[in-house]
């Protein structure tokens, strides 16, 4: 069926006549997507997710299924997308393969049941793997933008993610032009087109967080653009709960650590080094606590910007923040939109292959702060798999920053499930970050600085500083008995008991004895 094309655009955001001539409804646009296509969509932590095309695609899948035919797609994204978008496709089994990160309960359930293939990779690796064909041909890219210039270049919206790559490699492109995004966002973005595959790589010329090395718009071959859909829909807000006593305690330990590093000459006194923090309540609490001290003119080089960062920018604590997306609550979205001209001068949004690039993270000396599900007594960290087998969300960008940061910190409450689960265990059944990448562990009970310590010294420190008091005797008992075994080795373990905490939870519903 040939899609119906309207004669012109109506929002005023499409300043190119060639693109205005391709405006059509979402229902018509999704007719360009066929079963078994690999579809790459925009969106990172909800921001910039297509608003009407994916629901229209879900309707198309239902209609085709009604004729007795099958219809699934392979879905590539920047990271997580809005929960409503992911759910619309997951609940009808419309996704055959998902990559690289997800955070929606329906999709997670399908993955863990083996009904959806999922490839969990470092976010900095996505662009290269797609360019080199790991996932076959990208048939269709669906990308939200906030406008189209007279020359046909695309003004990004509230995230960049992998959109540059999607526009470059896709055979067909569908644009969703969202006039809800304030026009003042134009100029906030820095899209770098200097990356290449080996052996033609050159150094990325970014030496300061605020550096601009690219252009403010995307380029795309206009012949690949098959449809343009106009929308006026707000981003789905990121959930954000107020800091509780646990997250505040963790934040306090981190801030004390910064003061300690300054006193010992390892961090600059006023500005520290560029900060990176993952998404979540704990990370937001840590960043929110920075204005309690004497720090001014701080910088942030991360993959997302949360509400606390806006406040720090507004009060002058943070001079500039670089990321690939804005992960804001309803209040944060309103604050950004109301003061977009101010924030545009203090925020830079980049492609995630740059925001997470190991070369840049290492050069800038980023202080990496990420969450974890659990750590073992030697410092190996599990960020992704509950009980070692069930995926939670994915590794995201934590590995990009942990392996390459100047300081690598992992933060977590000491227990979960009302105390039934300890986040410090004898051995993690799944490892995302080895002991070589985790330098500092923090819970509400304390901070363990593991730098310069042998495994046995790390074990004692982690148990004493980070474990919940209820679990410390059990962990000390395990380690003491492991250490006393004949031939205990460099990293002592009792192999028959190493996963006893997890086994006990599966059998009784608690890691407690």
Short mmCIF file of N, CA, C and O in Angstrom, two decimals, residues 7-129:
data_model
loop_
_atom_site.label_atom_id
_atom_site.label_comp_id
_atom_site.label_asym_id
_atom_site.label_seq_id
_atom_site.Cartn_x
_atom_site.Cartn_y
_atom_site.Cartn_z
N UNK A 7 0.31 17.63 1.72
CA UNK A 7 0.94 18.57 0.80
C UNK A 7 1.98 19.44 1.48
O UNK A 7 2.89 19.93 0.82
N UNK A 8 1.88 19.66 2.79
CA UNK A 8 2.84 20.55 3.46
C UNK A 8 2.85 20.30 4.94
O UNK A 8 2.00 19.63 5.50
N UNK A 9 3.86 20.88 5.61
CA UNK A 9 3.97 20.79 7.06
C UNK A 9 3.16 21.91 7.69
O UNK A 9 2.87 22.92 7.06
N UNK A 10 2.82 21.73 8.97
CA UNK A 10 1.98 22.72 9.63
C UNK A 10 2.59 23.30 10.90
O UNK A 10 2.11 24.32 11.39
N UNK A 11 3.62 22.70 11.44
CA UNK A 11 4.13 23.15 12.73
C UNK A 11 5.07 24.34 12.63
O UNK A 11 5.33 25.01 13.62
N UNK A 12 5.62 24.59 11.46
CA UNK A 12 6.62 25.63 11.31
C UNK A 12 8.02 25.17 11.65
O UNK A 12 9.00 25.92 11.47
N UNK A 13 8.17 23.93 12.12
CA UNK A 13 9.49 23.40 12.48
C UNK A 13 10.22 22.80 11.27
O UNK A 13 11.41 22.52 11.35
N UNK A 14 9.51 22.58 10.18
CA UNK A 14 10.14 21.95 9.01
C UNK A 14 10.38 23.05 7.99
O UNK A 14 9.48 23.46 7.23
N UNK A 15 11.60 23.58 7.97
CA UNK A 15 11.92 24.74 7.16
C UNK A 15 12.43 24.37 5.77
O UNK A 15 12.78 25.25 4.98
N UNK A 16 12.47 23.08 5.48
CA UNK A 16 12.89 22.60 4.16
C UNK A 16 11.67 22.13 3.38
O UNK A 16 10.90 21.28 3.84
N UNK A 17 11.49 22.69 2.18
CA UNK A 17 10.34 22.32 1.35
C UNK A 17 10.39 20.84 0.96
O UNK A 17 9.35 20.18 0.89
N UNK A 18 11.60 20.32 0.74
CA UNK A 18 11.72 18.91 0.35
C UNK A 18 11.21 17.98 1.44
O UNK A 18 10.54 16.98 1.17
N UNK A 19 11.50 18.32 2.69
CA UNK A 19 11.03 17.49 3.80
C UNK A 19 9.55 17.73 4.08
O UNK A 19 8.81 16.81 4.45
N UNK A 20 9.09 18.97 3.91
CA UNK A 20 7.68 19.26 4.12
C UNK A 20 6.80 18.46 3.17
O UNK A 20 5.68 18.08 3.52
N UNK A 21 7.32 18.16 2.01
CA UNK A 21 6.54 17.40 1.02
C UNK A 21 6.39 15.93 1.40
O UNK A 21 5.60 15.21 0.79
N UNK A 22 7.15 15.49 2.42
CA UNK A 22 7.10 14.07 2.82
C UNK A 22 6.30 13.86 4.11
O UNK A 22 6.31 12.77 4.68
N UNK A 23 5.61 14.91 4.57
CA UNK A 23 4.84 14.80 5.80
C UNK A 23 3.64 13.86 5.57
O UNK A 23 2.94 13.96 4.56
N UNK A 24 3.44 12.95 6.52
CA UNK A 24 2.31 12.02 6.46
C UNK A 24 1.94 11.60 7.88
O UNK A 24 2.61 11.97 8.86
N UNK A 25 0.91 10.81 8.00
CA UNK A 25 0.49 10.32 9.31
C UNK A 25 1.42 9.22 9.78
O UNK A 25 2.11 8.57 8.98
N UNK A 26 1.42 8.97 11.09
CA UNK A 26 2.22 7.89 11.65
C UNK A 26 1.76 6.55 11.10
O UNK A 26 2.58 5.66 10.82
N UNK A 27 0.44 6.38 10.92
CA UNK A 27 -0.09 5.12 10.39
C UNK A 27 0.43 4.84 9.00
O UNK A 27 0.69 3.68 8.64
N UNK A 28 0.58 5.89 8.19
CA UNK A 28 1.13 5.68 6.86
C UNK A 28 2.65 5.48 6.90
O UNK A 28 3.20 4.68 6.15
N UNK A 29 3.32 6.20 7.79
CA UNK A 29 4.78 6.10 7.86
C UNK A 29 5.24 4.69 8.21
O UNK A 29 6.23 4.19 7.67
N UNK A 30 4.53 4.02 9.12
CA UNK A 30 5.00 2.71 9.56
C UNK A 30 4.80 1.63 8.50
O UNK A 30 5.28 0.50 8.67
N UNK A 31 4.13 1.96 7.41
CA UNK A 31 4.01 0.99 6.32
C UNK A 31 5.36 0.76 5.63
O UNK A 31 5.51 -0.20 4.87
N UNK A 32 6.32 1.64 5.91
CA UNK A 32 7.67 1.43 5.38
C UNK A 32 8.44 0.38 6.19
O UNK A 32 9.55 -0.01 5.79
N UNK A 33 7.91 -0.04 7.33
CA UNK A 33 8.57 -1.03 8.18
C UNK A 33 7.94 -2.39 7.93
O UNK A 33 6.71 -2.54 8.01
N UNK A 34 8.78 -3.38 7.63
CA UNK A 34 8.30 -4.72 7.31
C UNK A 34 8.74 -5.70 8.39
O UNK A 34 9.67 -5.45 9.16
N UNK A 35 8.07 -6.85 8.43
CA UNK A 35 8.43 -7.89 9.38
C UNK A 35 9.88 -8.32 9.16
O UNK A 35 10.36 -8.38 8.03
N UNK A 36 10.57 -8.58 10.26
CA UNK A 36 11.98 -8.99 10.30
C UNK A 36 12.95 -7.85 10.01
O UNK A 36 14.15 -8.08 9.95
N UNK A 37 12.44 -6.63 9.85
CA UNK A 37 13.34 -5.49 9.70
C UNK A 37 14.10 -5.24 11.00
O UNK A 37 13.60 -5.50 12.10
N UNK A 38 15.32 -4.72 10.85
CA UNK A 38 16.05 -4.18 11.99
C UNK A 38 15.75 -2.69 12.03
O UNK A 38 16.05 -1.95 11.09
N UNK A 39 15.13 -2.26 13.13
CA UNK A 39 14.68 -0.88 13.28
C UNK A 39 15.46 -0.23 14.41
O UNK A 39 15.49 -0.72 15.54
N UNK A 40 16.13 0.88 14.11
CA UNK A 40 16.90 1.63 15.10
C UNK A 40 16.13 2.90 15.43
O UNK A 40 15.78 3.66 14.52
N UNK A 41 15.84 3.12 16.72
CA UNK A 41 15.05 4.28 17.10
C UNK A 41 15.82 5.20 18.04
O UNK A 41 16.74 4.78 18.72
N UNK A 42 15.41 6.45 18.06
CA UNK A 42 16.02 7.42 18.96
C UNK A 42 15.51 7.21 20.37
O UNK A 42 14.57 6.45 20.63
N UNK A 43 16.14 7.90 21.30
CA UNK A 43 15.73 7.81 22.70
C UNK A 43 16.86 7.35 23.58
O UNK A 43 17.61 6.43 23.24
N UNK A 44 16.99 8.00 24.72
CA UNK A 44 17.99 7.65 25.72
C UNK A 44 17.42 8.07 27.06
O UNK A 44 17.20 9.26 27.29
N UNK A 45 17.14 7.08 27.94
CA UNK A 45 16.52 7.37 29.25
C UNK A 45 15.21 8.14 29.06
O UNK A 45 14.96 9.14 29.73
N UNK A 46 14.39 7.72 28.14
CA UNK A 46 13.08 8.29 27.79
C UNK A 46 13.19 9.52 26.91
O UNK A 46 12.36 9.73 26.02
N UNK A 47 14.18 10.36 27.12
CA UNK A 47 14.27 11.61 26.36
C UNK A 47 14.47 11.32 24.88
O UNK A 47 15.32 10.53 24.49
N UNK A 48 13.66 11.99 24.05
CA UNK A 48 13.83 11.88 22.60
C UNK A 48 13.29 10.61 22.00
O UNK A 48 13.57 10.32 20.83
N UNK A 49 12.52 9.83 22.74
CA UNK A 49 11.90 8.62 22.18
C UNK A 49 10.79 9.02 21.21
O UNK A 49 10.02 9.94 21.51
N UNK A 50 10.66 8.36 20.06
CA UNK A 50 9.52 8.65 19.17
C UNK A 50 8.19 8.50 19.92
O UNK A 50 7.99 7.53 20.65
N UNK A 51 7.29 9.44 19.72
CA UNK A 51 6.06 9.48 20.51
C UNK A 51 4.88 8.79 19.84
O UNK A 51 4.04 8.20 20.52
N UNK A 52 4.75 8.89 18.51
CA UNK A 52 3.56 8.35 17.84
C UNK A 52 3.87 7.24 16.86
O UNK A 52 2.99 6.42 16.54
N UNK A 53 5.09 7.16 16.37
CA UNK A 53 5.39 6.16 15.35
C UNK A 53 5.44 4.75 15.93
O UNK A 53 4.94 3.80 15.32
N UNK A 54 6.00 4.59 17.13
CA UNK A 54 6.09 3.24 17.70
C UNK A 54 4.70 2.71 18.09
O UNK A 54 4.38 1.56 17.80
N UNK A 55 3.83 3.51 18.73
CA UNK A 55 2.46 3.02 18.94
C UNK A 55 1.76 2.67 17.63
O UNK A 55 1.01 1.68 17.57
N UNK A 56 2.01 3.46 16.58
CA UNK A 56 1.41 3.14 15.28
C UNK A 56 1.98 1.83 14.73
O UNK A 56 1.26 1.04 14.10
N UNK A 57 3.27 1.59 14.98
CA UNK A 57 3.87 0.33 14.55
C UNK A 57 3.26 -0.84 15.31
O UNK A 57 3.00 -1.91 14.72
N UNK A 58 3.02 -0.67 16.59
CA UNK A 58 2.38 -1.73 17.37
C UNK A 58 1.00 -2.05 16.81
O UNK A 58 0.60 -3.22 16.70
N UNK A 59 0.26 -1.01 16.41
CA UNK A 59 -1.06 -1.23 15.79
C UNK A 59 -0.91 -1.99 14.47
O UNK A 59 -1.71 -2.89 14.16
N UNK A 60 0.09 -1.63 13.69
CA UNK A 60 0.32 -2.32 12.41
C UNK A 60 0.64 -3.79 12.65
O UNK A 60 0.15 -4.68 11.92
N UNK A 61 1.46 -4.08 13.66
CA UNK A 61 1.80 -5.48 13.97
C UNK A 61 0.54 -6.26 14.33
O UNK A 61 0.33 -7.39 13.87
N UNK A 62 -0.34 -5.65 15.13
CA UNK A 62 -1.59 -6.32 15.50
C UNK A 62 -2.44 -6.61 14.26
O UNK A 62 -3.03 -7.69 14.12
N UNK A 63 -2.51 -5.63 13.36
CA UNK A 63 -3.33 -5.80 12.16
C UNK A 63 -2.79 -6.92 11.28
O UNK A 63 -3.55 -7.76 10.78
N UNK A 64 -1.47 -6.96 11.10
CA UNK A 64 -0.88 -8.02 10.27
C UNK A 64 -1.08 -9.38 10.93
O UNK A 64 -1.41 -10.37 10.27
N UNK A 65 -0.90 -9.43 12.24
CA UNK A 65 -1.12 -10.69 12.95
C UNK A 65 -2.57 -11.16 12.81
O UNK A 65 -2.84 -12.36 12.81
N UNK A 66 -3.49 -10.20 12.69
CA UNK A 66 -4.89 -10.56 12.52
C UNK A 66 -5.17 -11.30 11.24
O UNK A 66 -6.19 -11.99 11.11
N UNK A 67 -4.26 -11.17 10.26
CA UNK A 67 -4.42 -11.90 8.99
C UNK A 67 -3.78 -13.28 9.04
O UNK A 67 -3.80 -14.01 8.05
N UNK A 68 -3.17 -13.59 10.19
CA UNK A 68 -2.51 -14.89 10.33
C UNK A 68 -1.03 -14.86 10.04
O UNK A 68 -0.34 -15.88 10.18
N UNK A 69 -0.48 -13.70 9.64
CA UNK A 69 0.94 -13.59 9.35
C UNK A 69 1.71 -13.18 10.61
O UNK A 69 1.15 -12.57 11.53
N UNK A 70 2.99 -13.48 10.63
CA UNK A 70 3.83 -13.08 11.76
C UNK A 70 4.45 -11.72 11.47
O UNK A 70 4.61 -11.33 10.31
N UNK A 71 4.79 -11.00 12.53
CA UNK A 71 5.43 -9.70 12.35
C UNK A 71 6.24 -9.40 13.61
O UNK A 71 5.68 -9.16 14.67
N UNK A 72 7.55 -9.41 13.50
CA UNK A 72 8.44 -8.98 14.57
C UNK A 72 9.55 -8.13 13.97
O UNK A 72 9.84 -8.22 12.77
N UNK A 73 10.17 -7.32 14.80
CA UNK A 73 11.32 -6.53 14.37
C UNK A 73 12.47 -6.77 15.34
O UNK A 73 12.28 -7.26 16.45
N UNK A 74 13.66 -6.43 14.90
CA UNK A 74 14.82 -6.34 15.79
C UNK A 74 14.96 -4.87 16.16
O UNK A 74 14.98 -4.00 15.28
N UNK A 75 15.06 -4.58 17.45
CA UNK A 75 15.02 -3.20 17.93
C UNK A 75 16.36 -2.78 18.50
O UNK A 75 16.86 -3.36 19.47
N UNK A 76 16.94 -1.73 17.92
CA UNK A 76 18.19 -1.12 18.39
C UNK A 76 17.87 0.28 18.92
O UNK A 76 17.09 1.02 18.31
N UNK A 77 18.50 0.64 20.04
CA UNK A 77 18.26 1.96 20.63
C UNK A 77 19.59 2.55 21.10
O UNK A 77 20.64 1.93 20.96
N UNK A 78 19.51 3.75 21.70
CA UNK A 78 20.69 4.32 22.33
C UNK A 78 20.94 3.66 23.67
O UNK A 78 22.00 3.14 23.95
N UNK A 79 19.91 3.65 24.51
CA UNK A 79 19.92 2.94 25.79
C UNK A 79 18.48 2.57 26.07
O UNK A 79 17.80 2.03 25.21
N UNK A 80 17.98 2.87 27.28
CA UNK A 80 16.56 2.66 27.52
C UNK A 80 15.78 3.70 26.72
O UNK A 80 16.29 4.77 26.37
N UNK A 81 14.53 3.37 26.43
CA UNK A 81 13.61 4.34 25.83
C UNK A 81 12.44 4.49 26.80
O UNK A 81 12.43 3.90 27.86
N UNK A 82 11.45 5.29 26.44
CA UNK A 82 10.35 5.49 27.38
C UNK A 82 9.65 4.17 27.65
O UNK A 82 9.47 3.35 26.75
N UNK A 83 9.26 3.92 28.91
CA UNK A 83 8.62 2.65 29.24
C UNK A 83 7.39 2.35 28.39
O UNK A 83 7.16 1.20 27.98
N UNK A 84 6.59 3.36 28.09
CA UNK A 84 5.39 3.13 27.28
C UNK A 84 5.74 2.63 25.89
O UNK A 84 5.05 1.76 25.33
N UNK A 85 6.82 3.15 25.34
CA UNK A 85 7.25 2.74 24.00
C UNK A 85 7.71 1.29 24.01
O UNK A 85 7.32 0.49 23.16
N UNK A 86 8.58 0.96 24.95
CA UNK A 86 9.09 -0.41 25.03
C UNK A 86 7.95 -1.40 25.27
O UNK A 86 7.87 -2.46 24.65
N UNK A 87 7.05 -1.04 26.18
CA UNK A 87 5.94 -1.93 26.54
C UNK A 87 5.01 -2.17 25.35
O UNK A 87 4.51 -3.28 25.16
N UNK A 88 4.78 -1.13 24.53
CA UNK A 88 3.86 -1.26 23.40
C UNK A 88 4.28 -2.39 22.46
O UNK A 88 3.43 -3.11 21.92
N UNK A 89 5.58 -2.56 22.27
CA UNK A 89 6.07 -3.61 21.39
C UNK A 89 6.30 -4.92 22.13
O UNK A 89 6.05 -6.00 21.59
N UNK A 90 6.76 -4.84 23.38
CA UNK A 90 7.09 -6.06 24.12
C UNK A 90 5.84 -6.87 24.46
O UNK A 90 5.85 -8.10 24.38
N UNK A 91 4.76 -6.20 24.83
CA UNK A 91 3.58 -6.94 25.28
C UNK A 91 2.88 -7.69 24.15
O UNK A 91 2.08 -8.60 24.42
N UNK A 92 3.18 -7.34 22.90
CA UNK A 92 2.58 -8.08 21.77
C UNK A 92 3.63 -8.97 21.10
O UNK A 92 3.42 -9.43 19.98
N UNK A 93 4.75 -9.20 21.80
CA UNK A 93 5.83 -10.03 21.25
C UNK A 93 6.30 -9.52 19.89
O UNK A 93 6.56 -10.28 18.97
N UNK A 94 6.41 -8.19 19.80
CA UNK A 94 6.81 -7.58 18.54
C UNK A 94 8.30 -7.44 18.36
O UNK A 94 8.76 -7.00 17.30
N UNK A 95 9.08 -7.79 19.40
CA UNK A 95 10.54 -7.63 19.34
C UNK A 95 11.19 -8.99 19.32
O UNK A 95 11.01 -9.78 20.26
N UNK A 96 11.95 -9.27 18.27
CA UNK A 96 12.70 -10.53 18.21
C UNK A 96 14.03 -10.43 18.92
O UNK A 96 14.43 -11.31 19.67
N UNK A 97 14.74 -9.32 18.69
CA UNK A 97 16.04 -9.07 19.32
C UNK A 97 16.07 -7.64 19.81
O UNK A 97 15.59 -6.72 19.13
N UNK A 98 16.67 -7.44 20.98
CA UNK A 98 16.77 -6.12 21.62
C UNK A 98 18.22 -5.84 21.95
O UNK A 98 18.94 -6.71 22.45
N UNK A 99 18.66 -4.59 21.70
CA UNK A 99 20.03 -4.18 21.98
C UNK A 99 20.04 -2.66 22.15
O UNK A 99 19.31 -1.98 21.45
N UNK A 100 20.82 -2.03 23.06
CA UNK A 100 21.80 -2.61 23.96
C UNK A 100 21.41 -2.52 25.43
O UNK A 100 22.14 -2.98 26.29
N UNK A 101 20.27 -1.89 25.78
CA UNK A 101 19.93 -1.64 27.19
C UNK A 101 18.43 -1.45 27.27
O UNK A 101 17.82 -0.86 26.38
N UNK A 102 17.83 -1.98 28.33
CA UNK A 102 16.39 -1.84 28.51
C UNK A 102 16.09 -1.69 30.01
O UNK A 102 16.90 -2.07 30.85
N UNK A 103 14.92 -1.14 30.31
CA UNK A 103 14.58 -0.96 31.72
C UNK A 103 13.08 -1.07 31.97
O UNK A 103 12.58 -0.55 32.96
N UNK A 104 12.37 -1.79 31.09
CA UNK A 104 10.92 -1.89 31.21
C UNK A 104 10.54 -3.30 31.63
O UNK A 104 11.09 -4.28 31.12
N UNK A 105 9.60 -3.43 32.56
CA UNK A 105 9.32 -4.71 33.20
C UNK A 105 8.82 -5.78 32.24
O UNK A 105 9.20 -6.96 32.35
N UNK A 106 7.97 -5.40 31.29
CA UNK A 106 7.44 -6.40 30.35
C UNK A 106 8.55 -6.97 29.48
O UNK A 106 8.66 -8.19 29.30
N UNK A 107 9.40 -6.09 28.94
CA UNK A 107 10.52 -6.55 28.13
C UNK A 107 11.47 -7.40 28.95
O UNK A 107 11.96 -8.45 28.49
N UNK A 108 11.75 -6.97 30.18
CA UNK A 108 12.66 -7.72 31.04
C UNK A 108 12.12 -9.14 31.29
O UNK A 108 12.87 -10.12 31.25
N UNK A 109 10.82 -9.26 31.52
CA UNK A 109 10.22 -10.57 31.76
C UNK A 109 10.36 -11.46 30.53
O UNK A 109 10.70 -12.64 30.64
N UNK A 110 10.12 -10.90 29.36
CA UNK A 110 10.23 -11.69 28.12
C UNK A 110 11.68 -12.15 27.90
O UNK A 110 11.93 -13.28 27.47
N UNK A 111 12.63 -11.28 28.21
CA UNK A 111 14.04 -11.63 28.06
C UNK A 111 14.40 -12.78 28.99
O UNK A 111 15.02 -13.77 28.59
N UNK A 112 14.01 -12.66 30.25
CA UNK A 112 14.36 -13.69 31.24
C UNK A 112 13.63 -15.00 31.02
O UNK A 112 14.08 -16.05 31.49
N UNK A 113 12.50 -14.96 30.30
CA UNK A 113 11.79 -16.19 29.94
C UNK A 113 12.32 -16.80 28.66
O UNK A 113 11.84 -17.86 28.24
N UNK A 114 13.29 -16.13 28.02
CA UNK A 114 13.84 -16.64 26.77
C UNK A 114 12.96 -16.37 25.57
O UNK A 114 13.16 -16.97 24.50
N UNK A 115 12.01 -15.45 25.69
CA UNK A 115 11.09 -15.15 24.60
C UNK A 115 11.54 -13.94 23.78
O UNK A 115 10.91 -13.61 22.77
N UNK A 116 12.57 -13.26 24.21
CA UNK A 116 13.14 -12.15 23.47
C UNK A 116 14.66 -12.22 23.58
O UNK A 116 15.20 -12.31 24.68
N UNK A 117 15.35 -12.23 22.46
CA UNK A 117 16.81 -12.21 22.50
C UNK A 117 17.27 -10.82 22.93
O UNK A 117 16.73 -9.81 22.49
N UNK A 118 18.30 -10.81 23.78
CA UNK A 118 18.80 -9.53 24.28
C UNK A 118 20.32 -9.57 24.28
O UNK A 118 20.93 -10.51 24.78
N UNK A 119 20.94 -8.53 23.70
CA UNK A 119 22.39 -8.40 23.66
C UNK A 119 22.76 -7.19 24.51
O UNK A 119 22.41 -6.05 24.18
N UNK A 120 23.45 -7.44 25.61
CA UNK A 120 23.81 -6.41 26.58
C UNK A 120 25.27 -6.02 26.35
O UNK A 120 26.17 -6.83 26.59
N UNK A 121 25.52 -4.80 25.88
CA UNK A 121 26.89 -4.39 25.57
C UNK A 121 27.17 -3.00 26.14
O UNK A 121 26.27 -2.24 26.48
N UNK A 122 28.46 -2.68 26.24
CA UNK A 122 28.87 -1.34 26.65
C UNK A 122 28.31 -0.31 25.65
O UNK A 122 28.40 -0.50 24.44
N UNK A 123 27.79 0.79 26.17
CA UNK A 123 27.17 1.77 25.29
C UNK A 123 28.17 2.41 24.33
O UNK A 123 27.80 2.81 23.23
N UNK A 124 29.42 2.51 24.73
CA UNK A 124 30.41 3.10 23.83
C UNK A 124 30.72 2.20 22.64
O UNK A 124 31.32 2.65 21.66
N UNK A 125 30.32 0.93 22.71
CA UNK A 125 30.62 -0.03 21.64
C UNK A 125 29.54 -0.09 20.57
O UNK A 125 29.75 -0.68 19.52
N UNK A 126 28.37 0.47 20.86
CA UNK A 126 27.22 0.25 19.98
C UNK A 126 27.48 0.74 18.56
O UNK A 126 27.27 0.02 17.58
N UNK A 127 27.93 1.99 18.43
CA UNK A 127 28.10 2.57 17.09
C UNK A 127 29.06 1.74 16.24
O UNK A 127 28.77 1.42 15.08
N UNK A 128 30.21 1.37 16.82
CA UNK A 128 31.18 0.59 16.06
C UNK A 128 30.62 -0.77 15.65
O UNK A 128 30.81 -1.22 14.52
N UNK A 129 29.92 -1.44 16.56
CA UNK A 129 29.38 -2.75 16.24
C UNK A 129 28.32 -2.68 15.15
O UNK A 129 28.22 -3.58 14.31
#
